[in-house]
Amino acid sequence: MQVRLEQVTKTFAGSKNTQATAVKELDVTIASGKLVGLLGPSGCGKSTTLFMIAGIHDVSEGHIYFGDHDVTALPSDKRGVGIVFQNYALYPHLTVWDNIAFPLLNAKEMKKRLKQRFAELSPPMANFKAYIQRLVEEAAKLVELTAYLDRKPAELSGGQQQRVAIARAIVKNPSILLLDEPLSNLDARLRVQTRDEIKRIQKQTGITTVFVTHDQDEALSICDEVIILKDGVLQQQGPPQEVYDHPANQFVAEFLGSPQINLVGGSIKANKLYLGNEEWFALPESLSDQPVNIGVRYENIRPDRENRKQAFEATVTSIARTGGTSTVQVRLADGQPMRLHRDSDDVLQEGDRVRLYARPRTVYIFNAEGEKILQC
Amino acid sequence: MKTQFARKFAVYLLLTIAVSLMLVPFYWMINTSLKSSVELLRTPPTMIPAELRFQNFLDALIKAPFLRYLSNTVFVAIAVVAVSTAVTVLAAFAFARLRFRGKTLLFFAVLGTMMVPQEMLIITNFMTVSKLGWMNSWQALIVPYCINPFNIYLLRQTFKQVPDELYLVSRVDGVSHFRYLQKVVLPLSKSSIVTTMILSTIWIWDSYAWPNLITTDDGKRLVSNGLQNAFTSDTGRIQYELQMAAATMVIVPLVLFFLLLRKYILSGMDKGGLKG
Ligand SMILES: Nc1ncnc2c1ncn2[C@@H]1O[C@H](COP(=O)(O)OP(=O)(O)O)[C@@H](O)[C@H]1O
Ligand SMILES: [Mg+2]
């Protein structure tokens, strides 16, 4: 099911009549059947957005549509969404089986619907209990927990607990699955494993999924599309590679990518770009003279072996070798640092003078407000 | 090492003294309950009865209204615990989870009643009860004990410890408030609920002034009052040995009850596999 937010704003009443705007005039469309990442630093309004989609929070202004249906005023239990939290939120006193079956057996509406579906089954099943059993087992199988149905949550690893939570959310066959930082409580190894699991489960079920995270690496690696927020305001939306290669502004450029993009002070003078004080290259468009920040990712800076006109000089200040690649730090003529990746077998030494270059289309030019003014 | 030992020693010494002081009345009660009426009057009093007279317990039991009083108390206690637990659980859940106008104000009002000494309320409660025509009735013995602000406060705190996310998941899944309370909150708060039940039981078991005031009918008297006047002999002498035997019999069930459920009272909330 497609989810569309139209000019959605959320303000919280603070103490002493103050108001805090957590989400501001958000306009996004989440395509049906996709895994979409809601990405941004902590406190930027991701959870608030998710809770509004779930119906846990009211919308202060604007509208939310599921398909063509305006659900803005619909209570959360009528929305048909499944939700998963960072802390798993499993019922600690119940077994895995009981946890997964909980929404099937304890929600009136759901039970009524299931009874109806049960009556229309073909071929028919012997009894309703067996039908529930089948649904629970299907969900458990999907998250690969069939062997653990009799355990209590405390007897499972964090990754397994989170998979139980996912099973509980999808057993009721929701039209939308909402995941609020589902991996944040897991250790690094489990995090990678579980995130791939989420990708697989999403593809297998085809449920429209919103995946909230503050970890750009997580979002970029599994999502079909990412939505980037900052202070409750939409920064950019698009496929991961697209937003990575064409960041809309300095915030997005800095937020995405690890290690963080190089940002070097420079200026535009007479339609020429200056890196520090040195002329770098002529701009293809005419732009007014101004100080700028120049962003170049590590992997886009290369040694110049062909004496290109667009190369610049730098001095190697340190080399950190880690396995196959090493991170080389250099100093520009005016002293500003810059970093790049090289193969570890490169014969660079500290103190070496090197000529470097980057293709103009991998160079982002931001004005003083952090807006991108040019990417060739 | 040494100072740590010294500290521990001091703490244990203090606790031992405190426990001994607490146990003196119990000891005296049991001591007295086993004496003969002759030995009882001896001065100085004997620390250990010369001859253990268990017969006192039988005599106390068959002394006309005592069993009756005891069964009255048991009946009232069961009724109070049943009703007040229901009231407490529902009120605590409302205060912990639901959102409604004036919640904070109402909660402080409930807490406020805790600050008012029971003795001050007796007069007004007495007038209310007599206007309702409830003198000498079971209602008068039960209803005033059904709302227990401390228990409401205690359970509210316990319920608040159940993570918000459990509630939110239930809501999103379409689970009603009542179902959520029944299937999630109650099982997770078992020990605190048992604690409130015990506190209610103790409260009614040893309350004295109120039942004494509103029951004149022997058929409705509770054991706490009955102990006072059931053991006066025809000559006007109070039969202390029988009274103490009866008191022991009244207290023992409560102590046993407490010991058996100690695990619940002392263990905090079972938070199981919740993290974060
Ligand atoms: N219930 C609330 N009451 C008041 N302010 C809130 C509430 N929930 C969130 N906020 C505020 O809204 C902003 C966004 O919060 P949130 O959506 O939780 O951020 P994120 O999930 O991206 O870390 C924060 O500044 C937070 O303090
Ligand atoms: Mg959050």
XYZ file of C-alpha atoms and ligand atoms in Angstrom:
680
model
C 0.000 0.000 0.000
C 1.276 3.443 -0.905
C 1.724 5.894 1.962
C 1.551 9.590 1.290
C 2.245 12.403 3.734
C 0.905 15.735 2.669
C 2.204 18.843 4.419
C 2.379 16.946 7.699
C 3.374 18.983 10.739
C 3.664 17.832 14.326
C 3.997 20.215 17.225
C 4.297 19.103 20.808
C 3.067 21.338 23.580
C 6.058 21.926 25.796
C 6.094 23.272 29.310
C 4.942 26.855 29.921
C 3.007 27.215 26.676
C 6.037 26.662 24.503
C 5.662 24.609 21.378
C 8.215 22.363 19.777
C 7.848 21.484 16.131
C 9.141 17.957 15.676
C 8.110 17.554 12.042
C 7.524 20.400 9.658
C 5.402 20.404 6.488
C 6.593 17.007 5.431
C 5.666 15.960 1.906
C 6.717 12.445 1.008
C 5.349 9.478 -0.860
C 6.351 5.963 0.057
C 5.856 3.676 -2.891
C 3.856 0.499 -2.478
C 5.888 -2.621 -1.775
C 9.139 -0.790 -1.196
C 11.567 -0.786 1.703
C 12.039 2.889 2.505
C 14.558 4.241 4.992
C 13.684 7.222 7.167
C 17.101 8.584 7.947
C 18.500 11.425 10.000
C 20.416 12.243 13.159
C 18.885 11.573 16.556
C 16.050 13.953 17.417
C 15.242 14.913 13.826
C 11.669 13.629 13.988
C 11.932 10.132 12.552
C 10.066 8.373 15.327
C 7.492 11.136 15.430
C 6.863 10.664 11.705
C 6.598 6.902 12.135
C 4.209 7.282 15.083
C 2.000 9.569 13.031
C 1.849 6.954 10.271
C 0.995 4.360 12.928
C -1.650 6.617 14.467
C 0.059 6.666 17.849
C 0.523 10.431 17.528
C -2.118 12.755 16.138
C -1.143 14.891 13.183
C -1.069 18.606 14.060
C -1.517 19.718 10.492
C -1.671 18.031 7.109
C -2.927 14.669 5.937
C -1.793 11.080 5.719
C -3.093 8.801 2.988
C -2.872 5.040 2.700
C -3.493 4.508 -0.990
C -6.405 6.867 -1.750
C -7.751 6.582 1.739
C -7.306 9.524 4.115
C -6.336 7.935 7.439
C -5.443 11.140 9.281
C -8.285 10.718 11.781
C -8.349 6.931 11.823
C -7.428 5.355 15.177
C -4.280 3.297 15.114
C -5.933 -0.082 15.540
C -7.966 0.508 12.368
C -4.961 1.309 10.200
C -3.707 -2.216 9.693
C -0.080 -1.457 10.395
C 2.483 -3.581 12.172
C 5.113 -1.913 14.320
C 8.491 -2.973 15.712
C 10.466 -1.024 18.308
C 14.141 -0.709 19.100
C 13.749 -2.479 22.447
C 11.762 -5.355 20.855
C 8.789 -4.764 23.173
C 8.084 -8.464 23.525
C 5.735 -9.632 26.259
C 8.350 -11.053 28.637
C 5.996 -13.463 30.394
C 4.828 -15.138 27.198
C 6.530 -17.706 24.987
C 7.566 -16.908 21.440
C 4.446 -18.693 20.191
C 2.192 -16.661 22.486
C 3.933 -13.443 21.545
C 3.417 -14.035 17.842
C -0.179 -15.162 18.330
C -0.972 -12.264 20.666
C -2.374 -9.828 18.070
C -4.401 -12.633 16.483
C -6.058 -13.789 19.685
C -6.439 -10.581 21.657
C -7.798 -8.056 19.191
C -11.532 -8.290 18.632
C -11.588 -6.953 15.079
C -8.693 -9.119 14.050
C -10.255 -12.222 15.496
C -13.508 -11.535 13.698
C -11.679 -11.116 10.416
C -9.691 -14.285 10.991
C -12.851 -16.243 11.765
C -14.303 -15.057 8.500
C -11.166 -15.961 6.568
C -11.172 -19.306 8.297
C -14.730 -19.966 7.167
C -13.811 -19.174 3.584
C -10.678 -21.303 3.495
C -10.378 -23.707 0.654
C -9.670 -26.402 1.325
C -11.358 -25.914 4.704
C -9.409 -26.619 7.884
C -10.585 -28.757 10.771
C -10.656 -26.072 13.434
C -9.863 -22.458 14.131
C -7.049 -23.270 16.529
C -5.229 -25.177 13.821
C -5.621 -22.174 11.555
C -4.018 -19.870 14.147
C -1.306 -22.458 14.642
C -0.620 -22.381 10.921
C -0.420 -18.588 10.773
C 1.962 -18.473 13.723
C 4.125 -21.181 12.214
C 4.232 -19.421 8.865
C 5.376 -16.204 10.511
C 7.947 -18.070 12.618
C 9.225 -19.820 9.531
C 9.611 -16.528 7.721
C 11.878 -15.209 10.466
C 13.519 -18.627 10.918
C 12.494 -19.156 14.527
C 10.488 -22.346 14.197
C 12.764 -24.126 16.644
C 12.271 -21.517 19.351
C 8.499 -21.284 19.659
C 8.448 -22.602 23.232
C 11.103 -20.261 24.579
C 10.593 -17.123 26.595
C 12.084 -13.890 25.192
C 14.762 -13.817 27.902
C 16.098 -17.109 26.555
C 16.794 -15.658 23.115
C 19.587 -13.512 21.737
C 18.869 -9.892 20.866
C 18.704 -10.671 17.158
C 16.266 -13.508 17.753
C 14.111 -11.323 19.984
C 13.923 -8.718 17.279
C 12.904 -11.380 14.772
C 10.099 -12.450 17.113
C 8.946 -8.832 17.174
C 8.982 -8.768 13.376
C 7.024 -12.020 13.237
C 4.446 -10.574 15.627
C 4.125 -7.511 13.424
C 3.666 -9.433 10.167
C 1.545 -12.341 11.390
C -1.545 -10.163 11.075
C -0.682 -9.458 7.479
C -0.397 -5.674 7.795
C -0.548 -3.420 4.785
C 2.368 -1.412 6.162
C 5.263 -2.448 8.364
C 6.909 0.214 10.541
C 10.318 -0.404 12.071
C 11.683 2.106 14.581
C 15.460 1.661 14.842
C 15.075 -2.125 14.980
C 18.807 -2.787 14.949
C 20.111 -0.203 17.378
C 20.165 -2.515 20.407
C 22.150 -5.220 18.611
C 25.893 -5.644 18.543
C 27.748 -4.940 15.302
C 27.821 -8.472 13.888
C 24.169 -9.209 14.635
C 23.229 -5.849 13.244
C 24.556 -6.661 9.786
C 22.976 -10.113 9.903
C 19.584 -8.898 11.063
C 19.502 -6.055 8.594
C 19.977 -8.501 5.740
C 17.204 -10.601 7.281
C 14.906 -7.590 7.242
C 15.693 -7.010 3.590
C 14.948 -10.660 2.776
C 11.696 -10.706 4.777
C 10.554 -7.499 3.150
C 11.252 -8.825 -0.344
C 9.609 -12.145 0.445
C 6.414 -10.589 1.811
C 6.327 -7.485 -0.356
C 4.905 -5.435 2.531
C 5.455 -1.690 2.214
C 8.028 -1.035 4.920
C 9.292 2.117 6.594
C 12.607 1.568 8.279
C 13.736 4.262 10.706
C 17.428 4.550 11.457
C 20.077 7.095 12.330
C 22.734 4.890 10.773
C 23.290 5.947 7.175
C 25.227 2.807 6.383
C 22.234 0.684 7.412
C 19.825 2.701 5.319
C 22.036 2.875 2.257
C 22.741 -0.833 2.284
C 19.224 -2.270 2.425
C 16.707 0.375 1.419
C 15.129 0.838 -1.989
C 14.799 4.490 -1.209
C 15.837 6.818 1.579
C 14.153 9.892 3.034
C 16.537 12.186 4.857
C 15.300 14.484 7.614
C 16.983 17.206 9.586
C 15.232 19.100 12.384
C 11.900 17.809 11.173
C 12.411 19.107 7.653
C 12.754 16.942 4.554
C 16.221 17.246 3.012
C 16.133 14.755 0.194
C 14.404 11.616 -1.019
C 15.668 9.105 -3.536
C 17.381 5.778 -4.169
C 20.497 5.352 -1.969
C 23.056 5.603 -4.771
C 21.307 8.632 -6.182
C 21.316 10.604 -2.926
C 24.865 9.494 -2.246
C 26.126 10.682 -5.618
C 23.924 13.754 -5.827
C 23.390 15.129 -2.338
C 20.912 17.982 -2.294
C 22.890 20.021 0.218
C 25.890 20.062 2.477
C 23.994 18.367 5.315
C 23.146 15.339 3.174
C 26.662 15.203 1.742
C 28.124 15.188 5.237
C 25.542 12.823 6.701
C 25.909 10.125 4.062
C 29.084 8.204 3.540
C 31.623 6.782 5.894
C 34.226 8.118 6.255
C 32.688 11.533 6.152
C 33.176 13.556 2.983
C 36.116 16.002 2.723
C 34.973 19.585 3.078
C 37.496 22.206 2.115
C 37.081 25.943 2.200
C 37.446 27.758 -1.114
C 35.888 30.450 -3.233
C 34.504 31.348 -6.597
C 36.186 34.248 -8.316
C 35.530 35.272 -11.877
C 33.843 31.935 -12.538
C 36.836 29.980 -11.423
C 36.850 27.616 -8.462
C 39.610 28.142 -5.926
C 40.601 25.293 -3.631
C 41.946 27.173 -0.651
C 43.886 29.925 -2.375
C 44.810 27.968 -5.427
C 42.928 28.095 -8.654
C 41.446 24.687 -9.392
C 39.201 24.708 -12.464
C 36.906 26.912 -14.498
C 33.190 26.539 -13.847
C 30.899 25.532 -16.701
C 28.162 27.856 -15.435
C 28.438 31.430 -14.392
C 28.121 31.948 -10.643
C 28.637 35.049 -8.566
C 31.853 35.482 -6.599
C 31.506 34.064 -3.086
C 33.211 31.914 -0.462
C 32.228 28.249 -0.821
C 32.692 24.852 0.775
C 33.962 22.198 -1.580
C 32.981 18.606 -0.902
C 34.854 15.636 -2.368
C 34.559 12.059 -1.206
C 37.691 10.080 -0.340
C 37.260 7.612 -3.153
C 36.934 10.339 -5.774
C 40.361 11.844 -5.154
C 43.077 10.193 -7.215
C 46.736 10.743 -7.917
C 47.354 12.529 -11.188
C 49.794 10.690 -13.400
C 48.965 12.454 -16.667
C 49.737 16.020 -15.736
C 46.143 17.154 -16.006
C 45.432 20.837 -15.899
C 42.855 20.253 -13.152
C 45.229 18.654 -10.714
C 46.307 20.268 -7.466
C 49.349 19.837 -5.286
C 49.441 18.554 -1.730
C 51.855 17.170 0.841
C 51.360 13.788 2.502
C 51.148 14.249 6.283
C 50.201 10.762 7.439
C 49.288 7.336 6.168
C 47.052 4.897 8.074
C 47.170 1.413 6.610
C 44.189 -0.833 7.313
C 44.216 -4.089 5.370
C 43.803 -3.595 1.667
C 43.346 0.153 1.659
C 45.086 2.923 3.471
C 43.830 6.359 4.364
C 46.223 9.061 3.326
C 46.019 12.499 4.867
C 47.430 15.369 2.847
C 47.817 19.075 3.380
C 46.892 21.592 0.736
C 49.071 24.566 -0.057
C 47.164 26.750 2.420
C 47.355 24.112 5.147
C 43.814 22.688 4.928
C 43.696 18.908 5.406
C 42.130 16.445 3.023
C 41.929 12.659 3.075
C 41.828 10.021 0.392
C 41.914 6.271 -0.010
C 44.806 4.481 -1.686
C 45.789 0.878 -2.136
C 48.039 -0.203 0.676
C 50.817 -1.162 -1.733
C 51.170 2.438 -2.898
C 54.682 3.643 -2.245
C 53.702 6.995 -0.745
C 55.758 8.330 2.153
C 55.098 11.027 4.689
C 56.369 14.328 3.374
C 55.957 13.345 -0.285
C 54.611 15.981 -2.647
C 51.731 14.563 -4.685
C 49.567 15.809 -7.525
C 45.886 14.912 -7.045
C 42.727 15.380 -9.025
C 38.983 14.718 -8.867
C 36.564 14.623 -11.763
C 34.464 17.802 -11.688
C 31.190 15.839 -11.499
C 32.299 14.333 -8.177
C 32.965 17.777 -6.731
C 30.102 19.443 -4.830
C 30.119 23.163 -4.324
C 28.108 24.535 -1.391
C 27.450 28.149 -0.540
C 27.754 29.623 2.946
C 24.178 28.495 3.775
C 25.035 24.892 2.957
C 22.986 24.828 -0.248
C 24.498 23.039 -3.180
C 25.102 25.573 -5.920
C 26.889 23.382 -8.395
C 27.816 19.848 -9.231
C 29.239 19.729 -12.734
C 38.856 -5.468 55.423
C 38.799 -4.796 59.138
C 36.652 -1.697 58.986
C 34.261 -3.501 56.687
C 33.885 -6.259 59.236
C 33.385 -3.736 62.011
C 30.680 -2.030 60.003
C 28.938 -5.273 59.273
C 29.145 -6.231 62.906
C 27.629 -2.932 64.003
C 24.799 -3.293 61.500
C 24.009 -6.833 62.622
C 24.158 -5.852 66.261
C 21.714 -3.044 65.661
C 19.392 -5.297 63.688
C 19.555 -7.948 66.392
C 18.566 -5.441 69.047
C 15.733 -4.103 66.896
C 14.440 -7.597 66.156
C 14.592 -8.529 69.836
C 12.606 -5.462 70.822
C 10.025 -6.286 68.175
C 9.756 -9.853 69.378
C 9.220 -9.054 73.053
C 5.423 -8.534 72.794
C 5.081 -11.715 70.744
C 7.086 -13.609 73.244
C 4.991 -12.236 76.086
C 1.777 -13.079 74.317
C 2.825 -16.679 73.755
C 4.289 -16.907 77.230
C 1.053 -15.721 78.808
C -1.102 -17.910 76.599
C 0.545 -21.008 78.013
C 0.251 -20.192 81.707
C -2.396 -21.306 84.140
C -4.598 -18.618 85.670
C -2.786 -19.108 88.974
C 0.698 -18.750 87.586
C -0.406 -15.680 85.705
C -0.831 -13.705 88.913
C 2.520 -14.578 90.356
C 4.978 -11.708 90.957
C 7.536 -11.388 89.630
C 6.069 -12.953 86.476
C 7.679 -16.151 85.273
C 9.648 -15.944 82.056
C 8.833 -19.484 81.040
C 5.602 -21.142 82.195
C 6.207 -23.759 84.815
C 3.725 -26.004 83.068
C 2.697 -25.496 79.429
C -1.064 -25.277 79.372
C -2.148 -25.907 75.796
C -5.613 -26.400 77.134
C -5.930 -22.562 77.055
C -6.188 -22.640 73.280
C -9.063 -25.109 73.340
C -10.801 -23.158 76.081
C -10.473 -19.929 74.135
C -11.854 -21.553 71.005
C -14.972 -22.902 72.620
C -15.575 -19.735 74.592
C -18.850 -18.728 73.019
C -18.440 -15.985 70.393
C -14.772 -16.236 69.577
C -15.057 -18.544 66.547
C -17.920 -16.451 65.332
C -15.788 -13.304 65.505
C -12.979 -15.029 63.713
C -15.195 -16.169 60.864
C -16.681 -12.666 60.630
C -13.192 -11.263 60.207
C -12.274 -13.836 57.579
C -15.449 -13.107 55.669
C -14.923 -9.338 55.793
C -11.249 -9.697 54.852
C -12.076 -11.794 51.790
C -14.750 -9.347 50.684
C -12.472 -6.341 51.232
C -9.544 -7.899 49.392
C -11.723 -8.914 46.453
C -13.423 -5.557 46.004
C -10.486 -3.357 46.871
C -8.128 -5.249 44.565
C -10.504 -4.724 41.672
C -10.877 -1.033 42.495
C -7.152 -0.575 43.026
C -6.124 -2.288 39.792
C -8.569 -0.324 37.673
C -7.768 3.009 39.310
C -4.026 2.431 39.151
C -4.245 1.525 35.467
C -6.247 4.639 34.715
C -3.721 6.796 36.535
C -0.743 5.061 34.959
C -1.891 4.737 31.359
C -5.059 6.470 30.314
C -5.255 10.067 29.246
C -8.168 12.065 30.557
C -8.912 15.539 31.770
C -8.052 16.322 35.378
C -6.025 13.156 35.824
C -3.197 14.811 37.743
C -5.588 16.711 39.962
C -7.573 13.588 40.727
C -4.443 11.626 41.458
C -3.233 14.236 43.905
C -6.642 14.222 45.537
C -6.318 10.463 46.050
C -2.817 10.896 47.448
C -4.117 13.720 49.623
C -6.487 11.382 51.442
C -3.409 9.407 52.430
C -2.130 12.393 54.397
C -5.308 12.670 56.460
C -5.105 10.483 59.575
C -7.743 7.746 59.665
C -8.825 8.888 63.119
C -9.981 12.201 61.686
C -12.161 10.491 59.136
C -13.875 8.281 61.635
C -16.404 10.885 62.735
C -17.451 11.884 59.237
C -17.509 8.292 58.067
C -19.602 7.401 61.062
C -22.130 10.086 60.214
C -22.245 8.967 56.589
C -22.755 5.373 57.554
C -25.454 6.101 60.093
C -27.311 8.378 57.640
C -27.208 5.543 55.126
C -28.690 3.304 57.780
C -25.700 1.011 57.552
C -25.069 0.605 61.256
C -24.396 -3.023 62.124
C -24.204 -4.002 58.477
C -21.613 -5.851 56.451
C -21.402 -2.906 54.026
C -20.225 -0.607 56.793
C -17.447 -3.043 57.600
C -16.431 -3.578 53.990
C -16.979 -0.451 51.896
C -14.720 1.965 53.798
C -11.792 -0.389 53.279
C -12.318 -0.805 49.559
C -10.489 2.313 48.498
C -6.917 2.236 49.570
C -4.925 5.234 48.309
C -1.576 3.757 49.206
C -2.300 0.611 47.220
C -3.454 2.691 44.269
C -0.232 4.641 44.446
C 1.889 1.505 44.741
C 0.254 -0.211 41.775
C 0.357 2.902 39.660
C 4.111 3.047 40.146
C 4.398 -0.629 39.234
C 2.214 -0.280 36.157
C 4.255 2.695 35.031
C 7.315 0.481 34.924
C 5.848 -1.644 32.164
C 7.580 -0.158 29.108
C 5.513 2.201 26.973
C 6.309 0.192 23.886
C 4.347 -2.825 25.115
C 1.320 -0.591 25.419
C 1.887 1.041 22.038
C 2.284 -2.297 20.269
C -0.943 -3.498 21.858
C -2.777 -0.378 20.773
C -1.519 -0.597 17.214
C -2.492 -4.271 17.171
C -6.037 -3.362 18.218
C -5.881 -4.887 21.688
C -8.375 -3.180 24.018
C -7.300 -1.470 27.216
C -8.980 -4.094 29.304
C -7.357 -6.961 27.438
C -3.978 -5.275 27.686
C -4.444 -4.831 31.428
C -5.536 -8.420 31.838
C -3.009 -10.126 29.576
C 0.076 -7.977 29.954
C 0.003 -5.618 32.923
C -1.452 -7.978 35.513
C 0.869 -10.926 34.870
C 3.860 -8.591 34.896
C 2.788 -6.945 38.146
C 1.828 -10.089 40.025
C 4.104 -9.534 42.995
C 2.975 -5.963 43.579
C -0.668 -6.972 43.365
C -0.149 -9.723 45.913
C 1.570 -7.136 48.099
C -1.445 -4.831 47.961
C -3.711 -7.762 48.804
C -1.608 -8.557 51.836
C -1.598 -4.939 52.932
C -5.398 -4.833 52.636
C -5.705 -8.008 54.638
C -3.486 -6.707 57.393
C -5.344 -3.433 57.412
C -8.743 -5.004 57.984
C -7.384 -7.762 60.218
C -6.040 -5.422 62.833
C -8.303 -2.418 62.489
C -10.007 -1.752 65.745
C -11.659 1.618 66.224
C -13.934 1.631 63.187
C -15.449 -1.865 63.476
C -15.866 -1.291 67.177
C -17.774 1.894 66.535
C -20.266 0.643 63.993
C -21.009 -2.831 65.303
C -23.012 -3.279 68.436
C -24.529 -6.501 67.251
C -22.488 -9.469 68.493
C -23.208 -11.324 65.266
C -21.207 -8.792 63.240
C -18.302 -8.200 65.586
C -14.799 -8.716 64.299
C -12.195 -10.619 66.175
C -10.112 -7.530 66.952
C -12.965 -6.193 69.052
C -14.097 -9.558 70.256
C -10.749 -10.210 71.865
C -11.408 -7.310 74.149
C -14.631 -8.454 75.732
C -15.013 -12.147 75.076
C -12.745 -13.183 77.869
C -14.168 -11.425 80.838
C -15.205 -13.956 83.469
C -18.428 -13.812 85.429
C -16.576 -12.170 88.289
C -15.348 -9.374 85.997
C -11.781 -10.658 85.877
C -10.195 -10.610 82.451
C -8.899 -14.061 81.612
C -5.580 -12.978 80.173
C -4.330 -16.483 79.496
C -7.353 -17.197 77.301
C -7.226 -13.786 75.700
C -3.592 -14.259 74.769
C -4.249 -17.759 73.470
C -6.972 -16.298 71.270
C -4.706 -13.458 70.183
C -2.049 -15.973 69.203
C -4.578 -17.834 67.109
C -5.604 -14.607 65.420
C -2.078 -13.573 64.640
C -0.639 -16.901 63.566
C -2.632 -17.146 60.309
C -1.511 -13.658 59.381
C 2.127 -14.433 60.103
C 1.929 -17.683 58.143
C 0.224 -15.864 55.300
C 3.008 -13.335 55.316
C 5.791 -15.914 55.444
C 4.293 -17.940 52.613
C 3.955 -14.918 50.352
C 7.197 -13.284 51.368
C 8.699 -14.161 48.017
C 6.077 -12.014 46.321
C 6.335 -9.120 48.706
C 10.079 -8.880 48.489
C 10.662 -9.616 44.841
C 10.288 -6.549 42.707
C 8.515 -6.507 39.419
C 9.463 -9.322 37.089
C 10.819 -7.508 34.102
C 11.960 -10.614 32.291
C 13.469 -10.152 28.873
C 12.899 -6.467 28.389
C 15.838 -4.379 27.388
C 16.479 -0.756 26.610
N 5.980 13.200 23.331
C 6.778 14.244 23.078
N 6.601 15.424 23.708
C 7.388 16.474 23.445
N 8.386 16.484 22.565
C 8.635 15.355 21.901
C 7.852 14.161 22.118
N 8.326 13.181 21.307
C 9.350 13.725 20.631
N 9.550 15.018 20.970
C 10.565 15.926 20.411
O 10.458 15.903 19.028
C 11.735 15.867 18.408
C 11.845 14.664 17.499
O 11.837 13.497 18.258
P 11.878 12.043 17.613
O 10.859 11.939 16.561
O 11.790 11.066 18.724
O 13.336 11.996 16.998
P 14.134 10.769 16.368
O 13.273 9.559 16.406
O 14.477 11.206 14.985
O 15.375 10.611 17.192
C 12.752 15.859 19.528
O 13.235 17.169 19.684
C 11.965 15.431 20.725
O 12.473 16.024 21.883
Mg 13.539 7.774 17.530
